[in-house]
mmCIF file of C-alpha atoms in Angstrom:
data_model
loop_
_atom_site.group_PDB
_atom_site.id
_atom_site.type_symbol
_atom_site.label_atom_id
_atom_site.label_comp_id
_atom_site.label_asym_id
_atom_site.label_seq_id
_atom_site.Cartn_x
_atom_site.Cartn_y
_atom_site.Cartn_z
ATOM 1 C CA MET A 1 0.000 0.000 0.000
ATOM 2 C CA GLY A 2 1.117 3.527 -0.671
ATOM 3 C CA PRO A 3 1.501 6.219 1.942
ATOM 4 C CA LEU A 4 -1.503 7.650 3.686
ATOM 5 C CA ARG A 5 -2.046 11.144 2.323
ATOM 6 C CA VAL A 6 -4.754 13.189 0.751
ATOM 7 C CA LEU A 7 -4.723 14.123 -2.910
ATOM 8 C CA PRO A 8 -2.532 17.209 -3.346
ATOM 9 C CA CYS A 9 -4.398 18.555 -6.382
ATOM 10 C CA VAL A 10 -7.268 19.969 -4.288
ATOM 11 C CA SER A 11 -6.889 23.344 -2.659
ATOM 12 C CA PRO A 12 -6.700 23.189 1.138
ATOM 13 C CA ARG A 13 -9.091 26.117 1.221
ATOM 14 C CA ALA A 14 -11.788 23.657 0.160
ATOM 15 C CA GLY A 15 -11.816 22.624 3.806
ATOM 16 C CA VAL A 16 -8.961 20.594 5.216
ATOM 17 C CA SER A 17 -10.923 18.239 7.439
ATOM 18 C CA ARG A 18 -13.569 17.437 4.850
ATOM 19 C CA LEU A 19 -10.980 17.030 2.107
ATOM 20 C CA ALA A 20 -8.799 14.626 4.049
ATOM 21 C CA VAL A 21 -11.615 12.463 5.312
ATOM 22 C CA ALA A 22 -13.551 12.488 2.051
ATOM 23 C CA VAL A 23 -10.532 11.109 0.247
ATOM 24 C CA ALA A 24 -10.209 8.443 2.909
ATOM 25 C CA LEU A 25 -13.851 7.459 2.578
ATOM 26 C CA ALA A 26 -13.507 7.303 -1.189
ATOM 27 C CA ALA A 27 -11.307 4.271 -0.553
ATOM 28 C CA ALA A 28 -13.687 2.645 1.907
ATOM 29 C CA LEU A 29 -15.166 0.390 -0.727
ATOM 30 C CA ALA A 30 -12.019 0.042 -2.791
ATOM 31 C CA GLY A 31 -9.799 -2.973 -2.963
ATOM 32 C CA CYS A 32 -6.027 -2.716 -3.057
ATOM 33 C CA ALA A 33 -5.434 0.731 -4.512
ATOM 34 C CA ALA A 34 -1.917 2.106 -4.564
ATOM 35 C CA ASN A 35 -1.128 5.579 -3.249
ATOM 36 C CA ARG A 36 -4.531 6.052 -1.665
ATOM 37 C CA PRO A 37 -5.422 6.019 2.023
ATOM 38 C CA GLU A 38 -7.346 3.026 3.208
ATOM 39 C CA VAL A 39 -10.301 2.979 5.454
ATOM 40 C CA THR A 40 -12.064 -0.020 6.738
ATOM 41 C CA GLY A 41 -13.658 -1.880 3.911
ATOM 42 C CA SER A 42 -17.023 -3.461 4.207
ATOM 43 C CA ILE A 43 -17.528 -6.617 2.220
ATOM 44 C CA PRO A 44 -14.888 -9.348 2.161
ATOM 45 C CA PRO A 45 -12.974 -10.716 0.385
ATOM 46 C CA ALA A 46 -11.657 -7.417 -1.015
ATOM 47 C CA ASP A 47 -9.358 -7.033 2.001
ATOM 48 C CA VAL A 48 -7.180 -9.982 0.981
ATOM 49 C CA LYS A 49 -3.545 -8.881 1.253
ATOM 50 C CA LEU A 50 -1.500 -9.821 -1.815
ATOM 51 C CA SER A 51 1.458 -8.247 -3.581
ATOM 52 C CA ASP A 52 1.060 -6.607 -6.976
ATOM 53 C CA ARG A 53 2.712 -9.623 -8.584
ATOM 54 C CA GLU A 54 0.354 -12.002 -6.806
ATOM 55 C CA TRP A 55 -2.640 -9.945 -7.905
ATOM 56 C CA ARG A 56 -1.449 -10.114 -11.516
ATOM 57 C CA GLY A 57 -1.273 -13.889 -11.180
ATOM 58 C CA GLN A 58 -4.784 -13.917 -9.735
ATOM 59 C CA LEU A 59 -6.000 -11.781 -12.623
ATOM 60 C CA ASP A 60 -4.585 -14.149 -15.232
ATOM 61 C CA THR A 61 -5.927 -17.211 -13.420
ATOM 62 C CA PHE A 62 -9.467 -15.981 -12.948
ATOM 63 C CA ALA A 63 -9.660 -14.335 -16.362
ATOM 64 C CA ALA A 64 -9.087 -17.780 -17.868
ATOM 65 C CA LYS A 65 -11.617 -19.398 -15.545
ATOM 66 C CA TYR A 66 -14.149 -16.674 -16.304
ATOM 67 C CA ARG A 67 -13.777 -17.224 -20.034
ATOM 68 C CA GLU A 68 -14.460 -20.919 -19.494
ATOM 69 C CA ASP A 69 -17.600 -20.411 -17.396
ATOM 70 C CA GLN A 70 -19.140 -16.967 -17.018
ATOM 71 C CA ASN A 71 -22.122 -18.392 -15.140
ATOM 72 C CA GLU A 72 -20.144 -19.379 -12.026
ATOM 73 C CA PRO A 73 -20.739 -16.526 -9.516
ATOM 74 C CA ASN A 74 -17.701 -17.184 -7.327
ATOM 75 C CA THR A 75 -15.429 -17.048 -10.352
ATOM 76 C CA ALA A 76 -16.974 -13.735 -11.418
ATOM 77 C CA ILE A 77 -16.460 -12.317 -7.928
ATOM 78 C CA ALA A 78 -12.835 -13.456 -7.807
ATOM 79 C CA TYR A 79 -12.139 -12.134 -11.303
ATOM 80 C CA ALA A 80 -13.719 -8.772 -10.481
ATOM 81 C CA ARG A 81 -11.728 -8.560 -7.249
ATOM 82 C CA ALA A 82 -8.496 -9.052 -9.200
ATOM 83 C CA LEU A 83 -9.585 -6.478 -11.779
ATOM 84 C CA ARG A 84 -10.252 -3.921 -9.047
ATOM 85 C CA ALA A 85 -6.905 -4.659 -7.412
ATOM 86 C CA SER A 86 -5.196 -3.897 -10.725
ATOM 87 C CA GLY A 87 -7.084 -0.620 -11.098
ATOM 88 C CA GLN A 88 -9.571 -1.825 -13.701
ATOM 89 C CA ARG A 89 -12.627 -0.643 -11.783
ATOM 90 C CA ALA A 90 -15.020 -0.135 -14.682
ATOM 91 C CA GLN A 91 -14.268 -3.628 -15.991
ATOM 92 C CA ALA A 92 -14.838 -5.119 -12.539
ATOM 93 C CA ALA A 93 -18.224 -3.444 -12.297
ATOM 94 C CA ALA A 94 -19.124 -4.725 -15.772
ATOM 95 C CA VAL A 95 -18.228 -8.324 -14.854
ATOM 96 C CA LEU A 96 -20.304 -8.157 -11.686
ATOM 97 C CA GLN A 97 -23.193 -6.500 -13.476
ATOM 98 C CA GLN A 98 -23.432 -9.545 -15.719
ATOM 99 C CA ALA A 99 -23.073 -11.848 -12.717
ATOM 100 C CA SER A 100 -25.909 -10.035 -10.933
ATOM 101 C CA ILE A 101 -28.146 -10.425 -13.986
ATOM 102 C CA ARG A 102 -27.452 -14.145 -14.042
ATOM 103 C CA ASN A 103 -27.794 -14.442 -10.252
ATOM 104 C CA PRO A 104 -30.354 -11.794 -9.224
ATOM 105 C CA LYS A 105 -30.952 -13.265 -5.766
ATOM 106 C CA ASN A 106 -27.339 -14.017 -4.874
ATOM 107 C CA THR A 107 -26.625 -11.531 -2.091
ATOM 108 C CA THR A 108 -22.876 -12.194 -2.204
ATOM 109 C CA VAL A 109 -22.793 -11.191 -5.861
ATOM 110 C CA LEU A 110 -24.950 -8.141 -5.184
ATOM 111 C CA GLY A 111 -22.707 -7.072 -2.313
ATOM 112 C CA ALA A 112 -19.608 -7.367 -4.478
ATOM 113 C CA TYR A 113 -21.330 -5.535 -7.333
ATOM 114 C CA GLY A 114 -22.404 -2.689 -5.060
ATOM 115 C CA ARG A 115 -18.912 -2.295 -3.732
ATOM 116 C CA ALA A 116 -17.453 -2.324 -7.254
ATOM 117 C CA LEU A 117 -19.918 0.365 -8.348
ATOM 118 C CA ALA A 118 -18.900 2.548 -5.424
ATOM 119 C CA ASP A 119 -15.246 1.949 -6.235
ATOM 120 C CA ALA A 120 -15.960 3.140 -9.786
ATOM 121 C CA GLY A 121 -17.624 6.308 -8.456
ATOM 122 C CA ARG A 122 -21.168 5.253 -9.369
ATOM 123 C CA LEU A 123 -22.473 5.975 -5.902
ATOM 124 C CA ASP A 124 -26.222 6.217 -6.483
ATOM 125 C CA GLU A 125 -26.210 2.914 -8.360
ATOM 126 C CA ALA A 126 -24.072 1.371 -5.633
ATOM 127 C CA LEU A 127 -26.562 2.382 -2.972
ATOM 128 C CA GLU A 128 -29.457 0.847 -4.897
ATOM 129 C CA VAL A 129 -27.621 -2.454 -5.419
ATOM 130 C CA LEU A 130 -26.396 -2.658 -1.816
ATOM 131 C CA THR A 131 -29.981 -2.171 -0.637
ATOM 132 C CA ARG A 132 -30.862 -5.382 -2.482
ATOM 133 C CA ALA A 133 -27.871 -7.254 -1.063
ATOM 134 C CA HIS A 134 -29.635 -8.008 2.229
ATOM 135 C CA SER A 135 -33.095 -7.815 3.741
ATOM 136 C CA PRO A 136 -34.532 -6.150 6.855
ATOM 137 C CA ASP A 137 -35.215 -9.539 8.425
ATOM 138 C CA GLN A 138 -31.660 -10.732 7.666
ATOM 139 C CA PRO A 139 -29.456 -7.645 7.830
ATOM 140 C CA ASP A 140 -25.744 -7.960 7.136
ATOM 141 C CA TRP A 141 -23.555 -5.602 9.138
ATOM 142 C CA ARG A 142 -20.928 -5.584 6.376
ATOM 143 C CA ILE A 143 -23.485 -4.369 3.858
ATOM 144 C CA LEU A 144 -24.778 -1.780 6.329
ATOM 145 C CA ASN A 145 -21.206 -0.582 6.769
ATOM 146 C CA ALA A 146 -20.825 -0.336 2.995
ATOM 147 C CA GLN A 147 -24.087 1.580 2.683
ATOM 148 C CA GLY A 148 -22.902 4.019 5.324
ATOM 149 C CA ALA A 149 -19.630 4.594 3.467
ATOM 150 C CA VAL A 150 -21.503 5.334 0.228
ATOM 151 C CA LEU A 151 -23.866 7.734 1.994
ATOM 152 C CA ASP A 152 -20.906 9.545 3.538
ATOM 153 C CA GLN A 153 -19.380 9.969 0.093
ATOM 154 C CA LEU A 154 -22.704 11.392 -1.082
ATOM 155 C CA GLY A 155 -22.583 13.949 1.744
ATOM 156 C CA ARG A 156 -25.455 12.349 3.641
ATOM 157 C CA ASN A 157 -23.435 12.022 6.833
ATOM 158 C CA ALA A 158 -26.207 11.891 9.446
ATOM 159 C CA GLU A 159 -27.997 9.214 7.444
ATOM 160 C CA ALA A 160 -24.756 7.282 7.085
ATOM 161 C CA ARG A 161 -24.268 7.214 10.843
ATOM 162 C CA GLY A 162 -27.674 5.596 11.215
ATOM 163 C CA TYR A 163 -26.413 2.677 9.129
ATOM 164 C CA TYR A 164 -23.223 2.402 11.152
ATOM 165 C CA GLU A 165 -25.199 2.407 14.394
ATOM 166 C CA THR A 166 -27.463 -0.358 13.096
ATOM 167 C CA ALA A 167 -24.399 -2.339 12.039
ATOM 168 C CA LEU A 168 -22.950 -1.962 15.538
ATOM 169 C CA LYS A 169 -26.116 -3.431 17.048
ATOM 170 C CA ILE A 170 -25.432 -6.582 15.030
ATOM 171 C CA ALA A 171 -21.650 -6.534 15.514
ATOM 172 C CA PRO A 172 -20.980 -4.608 18.744
ATOM 173 C CA ASN A 173 -17.669 -2.730 18.864
ATOM 174 C CA GLU A 174 -16.696 -3.960 15.396
ATOM 175 C CA PRO A 175 -13.576 -1.855 14.683
ATOM 176 C CA SER A 176 -14.179 -1.535 10.932
ATOM 177 C CA VAL A 177 -17.598 0.006 11.545
ATOM 178 C CA LEU A 178 -16.325 2.222 14.349
ATOM 179 C CA SER A 179 -13.556 3.450 12.069
ATOM 180 C CA ASN A 180 -15.989 4.512 9.356
ATOM 181 C CA LEU A 181 -18.250 6.056 12.001
ATOM 182 C CA GLY A 182 -15.305 8.088 13.273
ATOM 183 C CA LEU A 183 -14.548 9.319 9.772
ATOM 184 C CA SER A 184 -18.200 10.229 9.345
ATOM 185 C CA TYR A 185 -18.011 12.417 12.438
ATOM 186 C CA ALA A 186 -14.901 14.029 10.985
ATOM 187 C CA LEU A 187 -16.757 14.805 7.767
ATOM 188 C CA SER A 188 -19.317 16.631 9.906
ATOM 189 C CA LYS A 189 -16.421 18.571 11.507
ATOM 190 C CA ASP A 190 -16.992 16.902 14.878
ATOM 191 C CA LEU A 191 -13.312 16.063 15.265
ATOM 192 C CA GLU A 192 -13.531 15.489 19.027
ATOM 193 C CA ARG A 193 -16.104 12.729 18.640
ATOM 194 C CA ALA A 194 -14.235 11.417 15.595
ATOM 195 C CA GLU A 195 -11.072 11.047 17.655
ATOM 196 C CA ALA A 196 -12.858 9.295 20.532
ATOM 197 C CA THR A 197 -14.566 6.834 18.177
ATOM 198 C CA LEU A 198 -11.377 6.060 16.270
ATOM 199 C CA ARG A 199 -9.442 5.580 19.507
ATOM 200 C CA GLN A 200 -12.014 2.978 20.527
ATOM 201 C CA ALA A 201 -11.689 1.267 17.153
ATOM 202 C CA ALA A 202 -7.885 1.299 17.154
ATOM 203 C CA ALA A 203 -7.715 -0.147 20.682
ATOM 204 C CA ASP A 204 -9.539 -3.306 19.574
ATOM 205 C CA PRO A 205 -7.146 -6.238 18.944
ATOM 206 C CA ARG A 206 -9.134 -7.074 15.787
ATOM 207 C CA ALA A 207 -8.459 -3.674 14.238
ATOM 208 C CA GLU A 208 -6.527 -3.646 10.976
ATOM 209 C CA PRO A 209 -3.617 -1.221 10.466
ATOM 210 C CA LYS A 210 -5.838 1.029 8.356
ATOM 211 C CA VAL A 211 -7.867 1.852 11.491
ATOM 212 C CA LYS A 212 -4.777 3.321 13.130
ATOM 213 C CA GLN A 213 -4.051 5.203 9.922
ATOM 214 C CA ASN A 214 -7.491 6.775 10.134
ATOM 215 C CA LEU A 215 -6.902 7.740 13.753
ATOM 216 C CA GLY A 216 -3.631 9.331 12.661
ATOM 217 C CA VAL A 217 -5.489 11.386 10.040
ATOM 218 C CA VAL A 218 -7.902 12.788 12.600
ATOM 219 C CA LEU A 219 -5.141 13.470 15.146
ATOM 220 C CA ALA A 220 -3.225 15.370 12.478
ATOM 221 C CA LEU A 221 -6.342 17.350 11.622
ATOM 222 C CA ARG A 222 -6.574 18.262 15.316
ATOM 223 C CA SER A 223 -2.923 19.409 15.165
ATOM 224 C CA LYS A 224 -1.811 16.558 17.441
ATOM 225 C CA PHE A 225 1.114 15.979 15.127
ATOM 226 C CA ASP A 226 3.503 14.156 17.470
ATOM 227 C CA GLU A 227 0.943 11.528 18.395
ATOM 228 C CA ALA A 228 -0.227 11.278 14.792
ATOM 229 C CA GLU A 229 3.332 10.556 13.671
ATOM 230 C CA SER A 230 3.848 8.018 16.448
ATOM 231 C CA ILE A 231 0.721 6.128 15.402
ATOM 232 C CA ALA A 232 1.655 6.370 11.728
ATOM 233 C CA LYS A 233 5.080 4.858 12.469
ATOM 234 C CA SER A 234 3.371 1.827 14.003
ATOM 235 C CA VAL A 235 1.800 0.931 10.639
ATOM 236 C CA LEU A 236 4.019 2.659 8.053
ATOM 237 C CA PRO A 237 7.756 2.957 7.384
ATOM 238 C CA PRO A 238 9.190 5.863 9.419
ATOM 239 C CA GLU A 239 9.902 8.073 6.393
ATOM 240 C CA GLU A 240 6.367 7.645 5.049
ATOM 241 C CA ALA A 241 4.933 8.390 8.476
ATOM 242 C CA ARG A 242 6.949 11.616 8.758
ATOM 243 C CA SER A 243 6.028 12.606 5.211
ATOM 244 C CA ASN A 244 2.332 12.071 5.815
ATOM 245 C CA VAL A 245 2.230 14.107 9.005
ATOM 246 C CA ALA A 246 4.312 16.861 7.407
ATOM 247 C CA TYR A 247 1.816 16.973 4.568
ATOM 248 C CA PHE A 248 -1.120 17.442 6.938
ATOM 249 C CA ARG A 249 0.848 20.048 8.876
ATOM 250 C CA GLU A 250 1.360 21.990 5.645
ATOM 251 C CA LEU A 251 -2.289 21.669 4.651
ATOM 252 C CA ILE A 252 -3.435 23.060 7.960
ATOM 253 C CA ARG A 253 -0.848 25.841 7.909
ATOM 254 C CA GLU A 254 -1.654 26.961 4.341
ATOM 255 C CA PRO A 255 -5.111 28.517 4.963
ATOM 256 C CA ALA A 256 -3.669 30.564 7.835
ATOM 257 C CA ARG A 257 -0.988 31.910 5.505
ATOM 258 C CA SER A 258 -3.655 33.024 3.055
ATOM 259 C CA LYS A 259 -5.336 35.211 5.683
ATOM 260 C CA PRO A 260 -4.110 38.824 6.058
ATOM 261 C CA ALA A 261 -2.211 39.678 9.214
ATOM 262 C CA ALA A 262 -4.020 41.676 11.877
ATOM 263 C CA GLY A 263 -4.501 45.238 10.745
ATOM 264 C CA GLN A 264 -3.420 44.474 7.172
ATOM 265 C CA LYS A 265 -5.737 45.790 4.485
ATOM 266 C CA THR A 266 -6.825 43.631 1.600
ATOM 267 C CA ALA A 267 -7.213 44.825 -1.955
ATOM 268 C CA SER A 268 -10.798 45.194 -3.057
ATOM 269 C CA ALA A 269 -12.019 44.060 -6.415
ATOM 270 C CA GLY A 270 -12.976 46.577 -9.091
#
């Protein structure tokens, strides 16, 4: 995985906290995407940890199997997962679209398809498909977590938190859900609650390294740079950890530089 940092092409004046967390949430439903921050994913098996070379081998293997039998849902899911890991998101969504047509009641296929749609940026479609991936009488906390991540990306943060809270009733203290909930609070600029929620998630022995990365993001946004760097070093190489925290420090410092000093006049337009 690449270093944890936000995309540098967006102006920090767009809102540092929302920018950083929105980019993190954009990866919530993604597979193995290089140079993007990870947040807790939602529907396995996209969290399988393989090297780039291993993913290429998986892609070749399942492409051949898919050509032999396009009606086998597990093959389609595995092939799409490998496509997503290699950055071919639109192709992955297309494969799973066909699989969902052939298997309209297969909730595993629908869950994978919804996640692939979100990964491809087709958020409204993703939400509709994920809604069909489980039922009210048999809710799946992983799907609820995925739905929350999509809603957060759509800017519907309060609604997203309702899904996370329902997921936590099924899977109490699940760190992946708590992590996304913490990021959702951050998107709403409630950084204090975001930090508390992410601390709870990161303290759980089941938490993946990405949960600590998310906590580091929020600590950096709260200008707790030393602790943010310490946490980053526990999951990233030291140089990457320092680079990430320095990047957030610069993002936060930049808007202040753009403001005039006290008593300084600004030029008026016209």
